[in-house]
Structures are given as C-alpha cells and as structure tokens.
Short mmCIF file of C-alpha atoms in Angstrom, two decimals:
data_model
loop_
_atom_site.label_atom_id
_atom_site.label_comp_id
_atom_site.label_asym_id
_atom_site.label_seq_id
_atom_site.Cartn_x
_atom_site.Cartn_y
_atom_site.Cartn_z
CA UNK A 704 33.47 4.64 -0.98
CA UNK A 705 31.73 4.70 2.67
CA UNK A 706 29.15 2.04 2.71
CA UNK A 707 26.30 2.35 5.39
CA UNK A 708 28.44 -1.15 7.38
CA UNK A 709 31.46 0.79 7.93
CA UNK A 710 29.71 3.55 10.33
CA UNK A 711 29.38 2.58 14.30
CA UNK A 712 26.12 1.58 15.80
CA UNK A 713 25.99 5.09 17.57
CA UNK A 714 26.38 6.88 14.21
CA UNK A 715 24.35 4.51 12.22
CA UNK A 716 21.31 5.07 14.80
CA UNK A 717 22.26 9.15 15.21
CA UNK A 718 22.27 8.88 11.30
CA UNK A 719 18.96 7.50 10.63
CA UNK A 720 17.02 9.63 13.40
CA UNK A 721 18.73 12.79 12.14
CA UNK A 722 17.50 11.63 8.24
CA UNK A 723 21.44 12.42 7.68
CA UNK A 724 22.27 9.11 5.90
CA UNK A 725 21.74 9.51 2.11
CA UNK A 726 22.24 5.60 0.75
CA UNK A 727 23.56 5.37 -2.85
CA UNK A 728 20.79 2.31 -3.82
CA UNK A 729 21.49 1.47 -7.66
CA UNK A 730 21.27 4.97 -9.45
CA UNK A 731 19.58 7.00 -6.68
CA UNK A 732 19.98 8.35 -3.53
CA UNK A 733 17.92 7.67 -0.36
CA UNK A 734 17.86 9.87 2.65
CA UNK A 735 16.07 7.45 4.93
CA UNK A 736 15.26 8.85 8.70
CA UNK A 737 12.99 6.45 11.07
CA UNK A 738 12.71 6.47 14.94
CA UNK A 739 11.99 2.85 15.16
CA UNK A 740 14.36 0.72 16.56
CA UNK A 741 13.64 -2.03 14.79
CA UNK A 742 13.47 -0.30 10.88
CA UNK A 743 16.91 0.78 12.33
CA UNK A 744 17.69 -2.63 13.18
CA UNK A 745 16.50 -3.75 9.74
CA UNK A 746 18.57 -1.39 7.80
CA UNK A 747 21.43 -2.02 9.52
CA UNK A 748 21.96 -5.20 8.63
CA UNK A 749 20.46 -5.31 5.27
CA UNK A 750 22.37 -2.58 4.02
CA UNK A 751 25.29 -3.00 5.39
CA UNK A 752 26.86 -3.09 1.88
CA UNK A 753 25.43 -0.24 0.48
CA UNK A 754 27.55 2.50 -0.38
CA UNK A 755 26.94 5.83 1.61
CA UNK A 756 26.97 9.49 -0.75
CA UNK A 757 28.19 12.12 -0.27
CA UNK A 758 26.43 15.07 2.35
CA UNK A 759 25.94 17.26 -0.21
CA UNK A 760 24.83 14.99 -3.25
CA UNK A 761 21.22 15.18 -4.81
CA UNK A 762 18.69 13.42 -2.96
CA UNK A 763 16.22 11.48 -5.27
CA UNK A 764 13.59 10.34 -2.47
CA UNK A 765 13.51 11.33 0.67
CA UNK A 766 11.37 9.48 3.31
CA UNK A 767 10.77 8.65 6.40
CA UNK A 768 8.72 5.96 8.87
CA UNK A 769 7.99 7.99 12.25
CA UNK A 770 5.28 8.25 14.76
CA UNK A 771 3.04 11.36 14.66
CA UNK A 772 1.51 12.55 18.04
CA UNK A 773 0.17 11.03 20.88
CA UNK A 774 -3.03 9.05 19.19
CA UNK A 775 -0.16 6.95 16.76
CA UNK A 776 2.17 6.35 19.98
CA UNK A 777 -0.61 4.81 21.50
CA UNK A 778 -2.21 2.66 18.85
CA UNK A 779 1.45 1.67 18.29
CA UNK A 780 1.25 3.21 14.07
CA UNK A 781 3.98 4.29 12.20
CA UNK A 782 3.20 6.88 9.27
CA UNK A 783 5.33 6.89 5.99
CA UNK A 784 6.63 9.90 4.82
CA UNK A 785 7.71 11.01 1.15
CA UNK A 786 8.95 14.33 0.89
CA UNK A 787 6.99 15.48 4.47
CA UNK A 788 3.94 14.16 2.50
CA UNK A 789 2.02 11.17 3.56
CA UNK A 790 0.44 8.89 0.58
CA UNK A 791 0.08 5.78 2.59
CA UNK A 792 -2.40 5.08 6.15
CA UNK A 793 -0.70 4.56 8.82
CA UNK A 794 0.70 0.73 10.00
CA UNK A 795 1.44 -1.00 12.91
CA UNK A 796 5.01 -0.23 13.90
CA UNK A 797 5.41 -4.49 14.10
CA UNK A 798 5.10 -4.14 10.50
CA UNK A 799 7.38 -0.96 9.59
CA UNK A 800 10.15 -2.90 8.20
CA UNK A 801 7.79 -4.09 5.59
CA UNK A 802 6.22 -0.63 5.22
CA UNK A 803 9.88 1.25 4.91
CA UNK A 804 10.50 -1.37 1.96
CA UNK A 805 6.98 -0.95 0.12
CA UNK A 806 7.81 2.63 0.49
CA UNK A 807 11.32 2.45 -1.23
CA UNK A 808 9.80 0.73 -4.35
CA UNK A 809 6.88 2.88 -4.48
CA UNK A 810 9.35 5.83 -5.04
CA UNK A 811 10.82 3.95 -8.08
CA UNK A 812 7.57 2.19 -9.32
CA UNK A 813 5.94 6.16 -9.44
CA UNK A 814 9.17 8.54 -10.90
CA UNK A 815 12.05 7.25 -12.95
CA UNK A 816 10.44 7.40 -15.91
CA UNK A 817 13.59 7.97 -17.28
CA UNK A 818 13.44 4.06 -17.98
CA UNK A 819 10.91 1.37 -19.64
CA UNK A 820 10.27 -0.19 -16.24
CA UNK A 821 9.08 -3.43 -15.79
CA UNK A 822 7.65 -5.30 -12.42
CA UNK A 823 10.41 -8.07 -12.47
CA UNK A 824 13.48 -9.68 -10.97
CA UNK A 825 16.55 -9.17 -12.47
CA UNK A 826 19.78 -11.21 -12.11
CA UNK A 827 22.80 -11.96 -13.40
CA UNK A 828 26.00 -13.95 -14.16
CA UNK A 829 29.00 -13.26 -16.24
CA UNK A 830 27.74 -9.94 -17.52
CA UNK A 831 24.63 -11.36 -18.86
CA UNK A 832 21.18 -10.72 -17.64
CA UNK A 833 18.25 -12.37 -17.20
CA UNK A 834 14.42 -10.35 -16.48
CA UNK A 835 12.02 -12.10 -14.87
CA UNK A 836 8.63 -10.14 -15.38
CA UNK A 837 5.91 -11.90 -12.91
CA UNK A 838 2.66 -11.15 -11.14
CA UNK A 839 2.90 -11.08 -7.50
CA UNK A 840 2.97 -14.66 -6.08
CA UNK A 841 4.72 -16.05 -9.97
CA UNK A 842 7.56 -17.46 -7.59
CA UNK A 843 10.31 -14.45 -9.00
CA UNK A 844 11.10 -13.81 -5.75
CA UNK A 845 11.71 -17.24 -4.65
CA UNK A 846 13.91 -17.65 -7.64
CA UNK A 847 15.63 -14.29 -7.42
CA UNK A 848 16.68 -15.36 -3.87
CA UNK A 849 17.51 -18.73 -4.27
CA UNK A 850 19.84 -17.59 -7.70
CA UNK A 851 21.20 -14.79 -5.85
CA UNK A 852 22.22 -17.42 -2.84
CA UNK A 853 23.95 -19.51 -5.56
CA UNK A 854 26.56 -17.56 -7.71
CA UNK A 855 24.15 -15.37 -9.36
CA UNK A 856 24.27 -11.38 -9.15
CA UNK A 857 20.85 -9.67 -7.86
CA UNK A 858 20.27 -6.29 -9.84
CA UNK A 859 16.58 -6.28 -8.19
CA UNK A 860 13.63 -7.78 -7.39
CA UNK A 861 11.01 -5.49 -7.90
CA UNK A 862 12.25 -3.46 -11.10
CA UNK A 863 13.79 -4.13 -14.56
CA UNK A 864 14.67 -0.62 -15.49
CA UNK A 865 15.43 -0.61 -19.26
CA UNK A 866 17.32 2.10 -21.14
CA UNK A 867 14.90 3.07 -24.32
CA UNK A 868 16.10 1.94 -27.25
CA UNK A 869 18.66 -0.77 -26.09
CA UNK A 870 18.56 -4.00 -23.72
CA UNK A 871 20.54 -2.47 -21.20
CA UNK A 872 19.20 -3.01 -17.80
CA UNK A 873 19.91 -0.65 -14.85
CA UNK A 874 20.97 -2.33 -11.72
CA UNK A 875 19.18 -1.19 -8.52
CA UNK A 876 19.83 -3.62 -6.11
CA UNK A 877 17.82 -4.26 -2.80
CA UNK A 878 16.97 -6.46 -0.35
CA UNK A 879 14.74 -9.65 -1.90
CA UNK A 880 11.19 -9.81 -0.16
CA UNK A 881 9.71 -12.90 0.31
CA UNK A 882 6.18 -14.02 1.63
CA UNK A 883 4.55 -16.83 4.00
CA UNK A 884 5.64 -20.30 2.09
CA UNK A 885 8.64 -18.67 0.60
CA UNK A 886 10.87 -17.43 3.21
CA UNK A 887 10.71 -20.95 4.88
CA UNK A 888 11.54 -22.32 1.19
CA UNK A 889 14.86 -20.24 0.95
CA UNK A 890 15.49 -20.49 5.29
CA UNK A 891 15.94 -24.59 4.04
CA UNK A 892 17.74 -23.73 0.51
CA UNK A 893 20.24 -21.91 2.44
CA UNK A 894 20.32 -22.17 5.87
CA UNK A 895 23.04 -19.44 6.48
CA UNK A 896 20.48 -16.93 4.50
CA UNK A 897 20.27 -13.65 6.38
CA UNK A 898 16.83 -12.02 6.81
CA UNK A 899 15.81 -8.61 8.43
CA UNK A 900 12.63 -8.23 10.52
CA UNK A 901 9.74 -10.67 10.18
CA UNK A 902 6.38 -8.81 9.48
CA UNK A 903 3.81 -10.44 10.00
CA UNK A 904 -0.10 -10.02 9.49
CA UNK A 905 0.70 -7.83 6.90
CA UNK A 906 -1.94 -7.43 3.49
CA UNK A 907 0.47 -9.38 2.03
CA UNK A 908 0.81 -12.30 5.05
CA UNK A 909 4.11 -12.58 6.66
CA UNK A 910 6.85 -10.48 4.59
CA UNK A 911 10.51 -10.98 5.38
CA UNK A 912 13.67 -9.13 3.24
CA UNK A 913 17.03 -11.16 2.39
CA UNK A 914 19.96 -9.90 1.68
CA UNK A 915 21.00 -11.45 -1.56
CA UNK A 916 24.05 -8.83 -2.18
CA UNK A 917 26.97 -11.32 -2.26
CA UNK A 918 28.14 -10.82 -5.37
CA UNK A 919 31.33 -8.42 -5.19
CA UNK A 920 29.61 -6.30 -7.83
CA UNK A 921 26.15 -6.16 -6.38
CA UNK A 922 26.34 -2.28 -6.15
CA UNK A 923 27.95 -1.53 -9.53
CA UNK A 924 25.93 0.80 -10.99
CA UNK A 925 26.67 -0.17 -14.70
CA UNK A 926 24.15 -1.44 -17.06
CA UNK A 927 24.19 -4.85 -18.08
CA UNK A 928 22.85 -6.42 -21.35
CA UNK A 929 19.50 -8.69 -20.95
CA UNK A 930 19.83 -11.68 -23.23
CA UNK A 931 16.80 -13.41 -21.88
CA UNK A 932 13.20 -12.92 -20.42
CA UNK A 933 11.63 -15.26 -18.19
CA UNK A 934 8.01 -15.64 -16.95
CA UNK A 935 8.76 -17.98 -14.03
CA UNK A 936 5.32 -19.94 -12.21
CA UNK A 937 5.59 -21.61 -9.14
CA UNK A 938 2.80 -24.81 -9.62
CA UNK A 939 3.12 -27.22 -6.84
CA UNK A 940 0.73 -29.86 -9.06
CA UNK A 941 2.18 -29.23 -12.65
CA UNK A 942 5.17 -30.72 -14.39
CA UNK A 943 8.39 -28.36 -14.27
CA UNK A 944 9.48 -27.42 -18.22
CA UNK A 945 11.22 -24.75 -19.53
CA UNK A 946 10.27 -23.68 -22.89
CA UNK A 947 10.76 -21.13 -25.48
CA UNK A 948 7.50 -18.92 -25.90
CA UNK A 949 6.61 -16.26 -28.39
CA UNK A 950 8.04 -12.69 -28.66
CA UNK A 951 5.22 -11.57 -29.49
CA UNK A 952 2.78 -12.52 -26.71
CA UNK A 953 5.94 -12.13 -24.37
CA UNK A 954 5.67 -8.36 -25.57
CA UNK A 955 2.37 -8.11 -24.52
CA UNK A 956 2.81 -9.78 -21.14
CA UNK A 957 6.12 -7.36 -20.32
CA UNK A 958 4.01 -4.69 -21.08
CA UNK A 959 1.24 -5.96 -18.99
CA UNK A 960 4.07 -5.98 -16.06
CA UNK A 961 5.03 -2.57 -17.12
CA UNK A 962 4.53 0.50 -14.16
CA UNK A 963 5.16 2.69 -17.48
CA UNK A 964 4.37 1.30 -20.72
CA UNK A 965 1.86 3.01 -21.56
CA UNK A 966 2.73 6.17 -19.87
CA UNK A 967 5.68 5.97 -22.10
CA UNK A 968 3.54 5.77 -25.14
CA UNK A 969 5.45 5.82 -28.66
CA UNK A 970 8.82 5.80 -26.57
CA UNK A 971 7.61 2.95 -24.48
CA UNK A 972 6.32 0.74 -27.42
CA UNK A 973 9.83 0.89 -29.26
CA UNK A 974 11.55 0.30 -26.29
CA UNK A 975 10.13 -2.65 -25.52
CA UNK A 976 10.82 -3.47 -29.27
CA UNK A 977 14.55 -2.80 -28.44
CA UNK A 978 14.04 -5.33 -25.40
CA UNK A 979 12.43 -8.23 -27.40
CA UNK A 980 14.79 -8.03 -29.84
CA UNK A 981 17.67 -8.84 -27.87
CA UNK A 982 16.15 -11.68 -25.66
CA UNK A 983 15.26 -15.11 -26.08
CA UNK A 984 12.07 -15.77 -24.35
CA UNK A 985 11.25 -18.87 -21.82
CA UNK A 986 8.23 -20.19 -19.48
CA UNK A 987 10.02 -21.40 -16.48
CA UNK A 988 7.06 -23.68 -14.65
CA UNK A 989 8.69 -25.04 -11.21
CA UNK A 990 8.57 -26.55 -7.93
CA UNK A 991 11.89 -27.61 -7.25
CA UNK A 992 14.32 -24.94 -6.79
CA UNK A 993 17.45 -26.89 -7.65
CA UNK A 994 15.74 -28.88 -10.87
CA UNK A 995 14.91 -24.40 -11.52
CA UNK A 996 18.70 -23.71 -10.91
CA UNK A 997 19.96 -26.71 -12.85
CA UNK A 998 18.12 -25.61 -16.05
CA UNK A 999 19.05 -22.25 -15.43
CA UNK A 1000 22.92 -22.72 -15.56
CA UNK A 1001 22.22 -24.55 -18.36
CA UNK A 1002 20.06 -21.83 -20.53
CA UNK A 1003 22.79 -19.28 -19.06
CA UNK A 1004 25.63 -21.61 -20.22
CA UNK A 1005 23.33 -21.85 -23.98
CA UNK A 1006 22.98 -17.89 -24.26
CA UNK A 1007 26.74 -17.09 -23.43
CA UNK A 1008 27.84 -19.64 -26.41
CA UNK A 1009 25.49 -17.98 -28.82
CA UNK B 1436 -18.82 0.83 -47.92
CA UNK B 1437 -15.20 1.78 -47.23
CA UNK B 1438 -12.54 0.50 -44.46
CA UNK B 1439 -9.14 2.88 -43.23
CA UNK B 1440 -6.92 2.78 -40.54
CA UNK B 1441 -6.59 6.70 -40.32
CA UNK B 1442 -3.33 6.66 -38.69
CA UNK B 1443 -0.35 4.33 -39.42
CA UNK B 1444 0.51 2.71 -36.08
CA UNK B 1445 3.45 0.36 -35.47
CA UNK B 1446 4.29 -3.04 -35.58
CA UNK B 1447 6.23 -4.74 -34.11
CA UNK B 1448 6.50 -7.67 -36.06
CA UNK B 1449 8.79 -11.16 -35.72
CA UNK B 1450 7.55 -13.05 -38.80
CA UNK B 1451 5.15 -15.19 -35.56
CA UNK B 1452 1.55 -15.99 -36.22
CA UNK B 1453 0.81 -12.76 -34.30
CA UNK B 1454 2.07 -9.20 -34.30
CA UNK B 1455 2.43 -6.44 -32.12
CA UNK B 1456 0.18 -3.25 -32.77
CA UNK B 1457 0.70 0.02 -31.42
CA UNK B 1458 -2.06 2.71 -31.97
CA UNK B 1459 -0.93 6.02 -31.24
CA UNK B 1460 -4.36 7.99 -31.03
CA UNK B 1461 -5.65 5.78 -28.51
CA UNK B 1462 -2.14 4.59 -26.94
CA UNK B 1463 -3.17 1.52 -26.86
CA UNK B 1464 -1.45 -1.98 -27.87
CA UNK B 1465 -2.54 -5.17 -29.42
CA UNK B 1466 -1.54 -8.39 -30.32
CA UNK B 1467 -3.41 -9.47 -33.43
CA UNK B 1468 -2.94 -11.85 -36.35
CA UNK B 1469 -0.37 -11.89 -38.68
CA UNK B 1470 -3.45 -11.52 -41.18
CA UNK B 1471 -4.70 -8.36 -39.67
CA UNK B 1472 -1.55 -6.46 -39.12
CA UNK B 1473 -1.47 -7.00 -43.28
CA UNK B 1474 -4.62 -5.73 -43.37
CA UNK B 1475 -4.06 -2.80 -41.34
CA UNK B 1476 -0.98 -1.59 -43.17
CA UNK B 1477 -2.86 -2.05 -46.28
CA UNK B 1478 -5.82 -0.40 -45.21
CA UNK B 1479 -3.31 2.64 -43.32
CA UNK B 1480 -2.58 3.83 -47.35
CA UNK B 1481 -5.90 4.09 -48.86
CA UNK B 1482 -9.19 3.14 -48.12
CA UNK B 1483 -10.88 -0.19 -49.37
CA UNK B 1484 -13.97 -1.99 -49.99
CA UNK B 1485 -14.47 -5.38 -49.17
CA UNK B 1486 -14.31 -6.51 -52.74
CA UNK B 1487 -11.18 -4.82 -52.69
CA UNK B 1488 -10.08 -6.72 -49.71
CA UNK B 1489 -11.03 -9.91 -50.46
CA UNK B 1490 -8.87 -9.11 -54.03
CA UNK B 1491 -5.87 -8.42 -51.71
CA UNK B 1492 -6.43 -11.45 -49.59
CA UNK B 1493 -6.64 -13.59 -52.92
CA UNK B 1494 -2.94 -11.89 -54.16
CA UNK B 1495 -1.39 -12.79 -50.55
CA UNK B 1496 -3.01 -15.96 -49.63
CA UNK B 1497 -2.64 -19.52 -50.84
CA UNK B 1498 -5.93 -20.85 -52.52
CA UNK B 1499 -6.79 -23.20 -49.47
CA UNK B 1500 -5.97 -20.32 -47.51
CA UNK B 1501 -8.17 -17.87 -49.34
CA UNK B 1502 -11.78 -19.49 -48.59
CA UNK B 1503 -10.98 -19.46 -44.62
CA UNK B 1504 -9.71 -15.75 -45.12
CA UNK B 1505 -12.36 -15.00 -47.25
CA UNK B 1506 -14.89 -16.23 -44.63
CA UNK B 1507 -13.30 -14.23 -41.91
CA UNK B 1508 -12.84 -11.27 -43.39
CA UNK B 1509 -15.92 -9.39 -42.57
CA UNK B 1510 -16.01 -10.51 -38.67
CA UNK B 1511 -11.96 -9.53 -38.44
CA UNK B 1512 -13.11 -5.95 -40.30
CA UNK B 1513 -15.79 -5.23 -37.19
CA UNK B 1514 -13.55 -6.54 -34.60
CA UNK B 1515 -11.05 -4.09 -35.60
CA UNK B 1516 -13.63 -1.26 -35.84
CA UNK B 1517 -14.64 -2.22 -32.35
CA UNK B 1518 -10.85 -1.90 -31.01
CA UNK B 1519 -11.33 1.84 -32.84
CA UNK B 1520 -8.50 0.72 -34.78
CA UNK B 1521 -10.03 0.70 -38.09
CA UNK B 1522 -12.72 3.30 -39.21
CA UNK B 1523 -16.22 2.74 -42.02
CA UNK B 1524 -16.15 5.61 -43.67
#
C-alpha cells in the first residue's frame, strides 16, 4: 500500500490543497486539505508512514484548516473545518499544527461510538497491550512517547477504543502530543526524537507532536488484547511505586476517562466489565522515565508468563 | 415503612470491598459497598422493612459484624434513597 512518504513534495503539497489525500489513520479515513505551509510541513513529516486509500474509498472525517476572507488573512487565523462546518473559533495560523491535531481527535472523541472509548494511551509489545487512562497533564503522554521511543508499539495516545464485550483494543495510531516540560523531557530521552511544528502560546502552553511510529506494525489495523490498565502520575516530590489497585475503583476511574460510557449506557457498563476482567490493574507514580521503563518491562515480562 | 430497588441494575462485582452498580433508569454508575450491593439485590426482589433488614444482615453477617451493620443500616438505607437508587414506599 501507498503511504502518504512515498508521494513527491509537489504531489504531497498539490494533494493536501486539493483535499485529495484520504490517509488510512487506524480504522478510518482522513481527507485532510490545508493551505498552510507549515500544517503541510507538519504532515509531511509526521505521516510519512501512514498508508494512503484508495480515491474512491469512504471518507470517515473530512476536514480542513484554511483561511476564510480577507479579515482572517489579516489577523493571520486559520478556521477548522469538519464537513464545510466550523465547530471551533478561529486560531492563529502559528498554532494550526496544533489546531489540525485537536481537530483529528475531536472527530474520534465525538463519532465512533462503535467502541467503549476511553481518554488513554495505548501501547504495546509482543501482542500484548497496555491502556493508560489519564487526565490531561497524568504524564501518559510522556510515557507513551518515551515507551514508543524504546521498543514499544504506539496504538494511540489520545484513545483506547475497546470492542464491547471483549478486551480487544483498536489501534489508531497518531502522532504523540506533548506539552511545555514534556517535549524537553523526551528531546533529552531521545535526542534523535522527531517532532513536527512547535506551537506555542497555545490554551494548552507550548504543544509539539512526535512521531512515535517505529514499530514495523505501527499501522496494522488489527486488534490487540489489553492485559493491563495503568493510571500513570507524573509527581516530581513523591516516591515512584507501582502497585496493584482495585478493579473496582479502576472501573469507575476508566469510566470517568470515558468520551462514551455513559452514552453507551447498558452496552457501555458491560463492556467495561469485559475490559476489567481481562486486565490487571496498576498505579504507576513516576519521575524518572527509565526507573518507569524498567518496571514496565518488568510488569510486561510478569503478564506475558501468566 | 418499606424499602425496594424497583429495577434490578447490575453489578459488576470482583468479590473487593466495593462493587460496581449500574442503574439503568437513571444511567448512572456507582461504586458502593460490598454491604450495599447485598442489600440492593435483596431489596431488587421484594420489598422490606427495616426489621426485615436488620434479620437479613444478622443471617449474612458475623456477630461482631452485625452491631456495626446494624448501626449503619438506616444511614446506608437514606443514602441510597438519595442516589434514587432505592425507593420508601
């Protein structure tokens, strides 16, 4: 299969101005079109590995980052649009990357309810996966990347989709964003790392996306089996343990990290109860990334024997 | 003065000091006590009293146990009421 890399820079750009380049990401297709040389830029070299579809295959979400008239070309905005609509205000076109990015999960995070989806990281190694449910700033992301940079396979950062009724989880692979303290955290974990466009002054501070798809399977589409969920907490001033915690309250907590729980209702209620089932559950509290990846491997190397 | 969990909800329940409860009518989830998920699938068959409860507690609950329970009881009853999980009729 065609992945986005292979095309020249002439098509790539043509491509994404003509909204002509529909992007197989995980389970869905994306027909992204932007005029901004640096979203282009961006996506590009972030998805370089992703695997183009075919012209005439079903489009799932179809957006766009563009300027609109005279007034947004001079206050330098950029306006996101899904499906011609536009659900967002418009952003500086310094931060568009960022924007095109928070746009991409949206799409996910509001449809596919096809799937019990959770807000977590999800990664991988020898066929065995690992969710990572967490509140916005829980260090996932930090951990996502830095696992991802060291063997481990990325199926996302932003969404555990889970097939009802089983612990299969959906792989949907994307670029890993990271914020202020944490992309200088992974730029000194791995100094080869390779980011996209810095966005800065952003709600969120200074956003940057890495591309964590070096595993050779990072865009298999096949679901893997979770085995165990992790609450991960970055805390500079506690001591680092990992320890086994309740189903139970990890039940609630998942399904506090839902986007769909509750939409979900009955369906959503026994498929977390498929989920739990099949996981051991751990508290991950860290500050040190490699002391994190050590007792990783180790839990990892504990699950596969069982 | 009679307590009843109109509609059977589900558990979701890992022999832990707490369960999971799911409440269809409301669609709403909680994690309560081992001890009140009994009392809920008790109550979801027939109506009781609280004499009747507190017999129940005494069947299912050590001796020891059965004065803390006992002592409970009535504030667990209205906390469930307020969660609109259990009904007075």
């Amino acid at each position: 299969m065609q992945t986005l890399g292979g095309l020249s820079g002439h098509a790539l750009e043509r491509g994404l101005r003509d909204g002509r380049l529909p992007l197989c990401v995980g389970p869905y297709v994306y027909a992204l079109q932007t005029d901004q040389s640096r979203v282009i830029d961006g996506i590009g070299l972030l998805y370089a590995d992703f695997p183009l579809a075919a012209a005439d295959d079903f489009v799932d979400y179809r957006i766009a980052l563009r300027q609109r008239g005279i007034v947004s070309r001079l206050r330098r905005q950029v306006d996101f649009y899904f499906d011609h609509q536009r659900p967002f205000a418009p952003v500086h076109r310094d931060t568009a990357y960022a924007s095109l990015e928070w746009g991409m999960n949206w799409c996910v995070s509001t449809g596919a309810n096809e799937y019990l989806k959770l807000h977590a990281a999800v990664v991988a190694r020898d066929g065995v996966a690992v969710v990572m449910p967490g509140v916005p700033g829980a260090g996932k992301s930090t951990l996502c990347a830095a696992l991802g940079l060291s063997g481990w396979r990325v199926l996302s950062d932003e969404h555990a989709m889970i097939v009802p009724g089983t612990a299969d989880v959906i792989p949907l692979y994307r670029p890993v964003s990271l914020k202020n303290e944490s992309i200088q955290a992974i730029c000194s974990f791995a100094p080869d790392a390779v980011f996209g466009p810095l966005s800065r002054d952003t709600h969120k501070g200074t956003v940057a996306h890495l591309k964590a798809d070096l595993d050779p399977a990072s865009h298999d589409t096949r679901p893997l089996p979770a085995r165990v969920m992790l609450f991960p907490k970055y805390a500079k001033g506690e001591p680092q343990r990992l320890s086994a915690r309740s189903r139970t309250e990890s039940f609630i907590v998942a399904a506090f990290h839902s986007f769909n729980y509750s939409l979900l209702a009955k369906t959503g209620f026994r498929a977390m109860q498929a989920l739990l089932d099949a996981v051991q559950c751990y508290d991950l509290v860290y500050h040190d990334l490699d002391w994190a990846l050590r007792n990783l491997d180790g839990l990892h190397r504990q699950v596969g024997a069982g | 003065m009679q307590w009843y969990a109109g509609t059977p909800g589900e558990f979701y329940d890992c022999d832990e000091a707490t369960v999971v409860y799911f409440h269809p009518p409301s669609g709403n989830t909680h994690l309560i006590t081992a001890f009140a998920a009994y009392l809920l699938r008790e109550l979801a068959r027939r109506p009781m009293t609280l004499e009747q409860l507190l017999q129940y507690a005494a069947s299912a609950t050590a001796a020891d146990d059965y004065r803390s329970v006992s002592c409970a009881l009535p504030g667990l009853l209205q906390d469930l009421v307020q969660l609109d999980i259990l009904e007075q009729v």
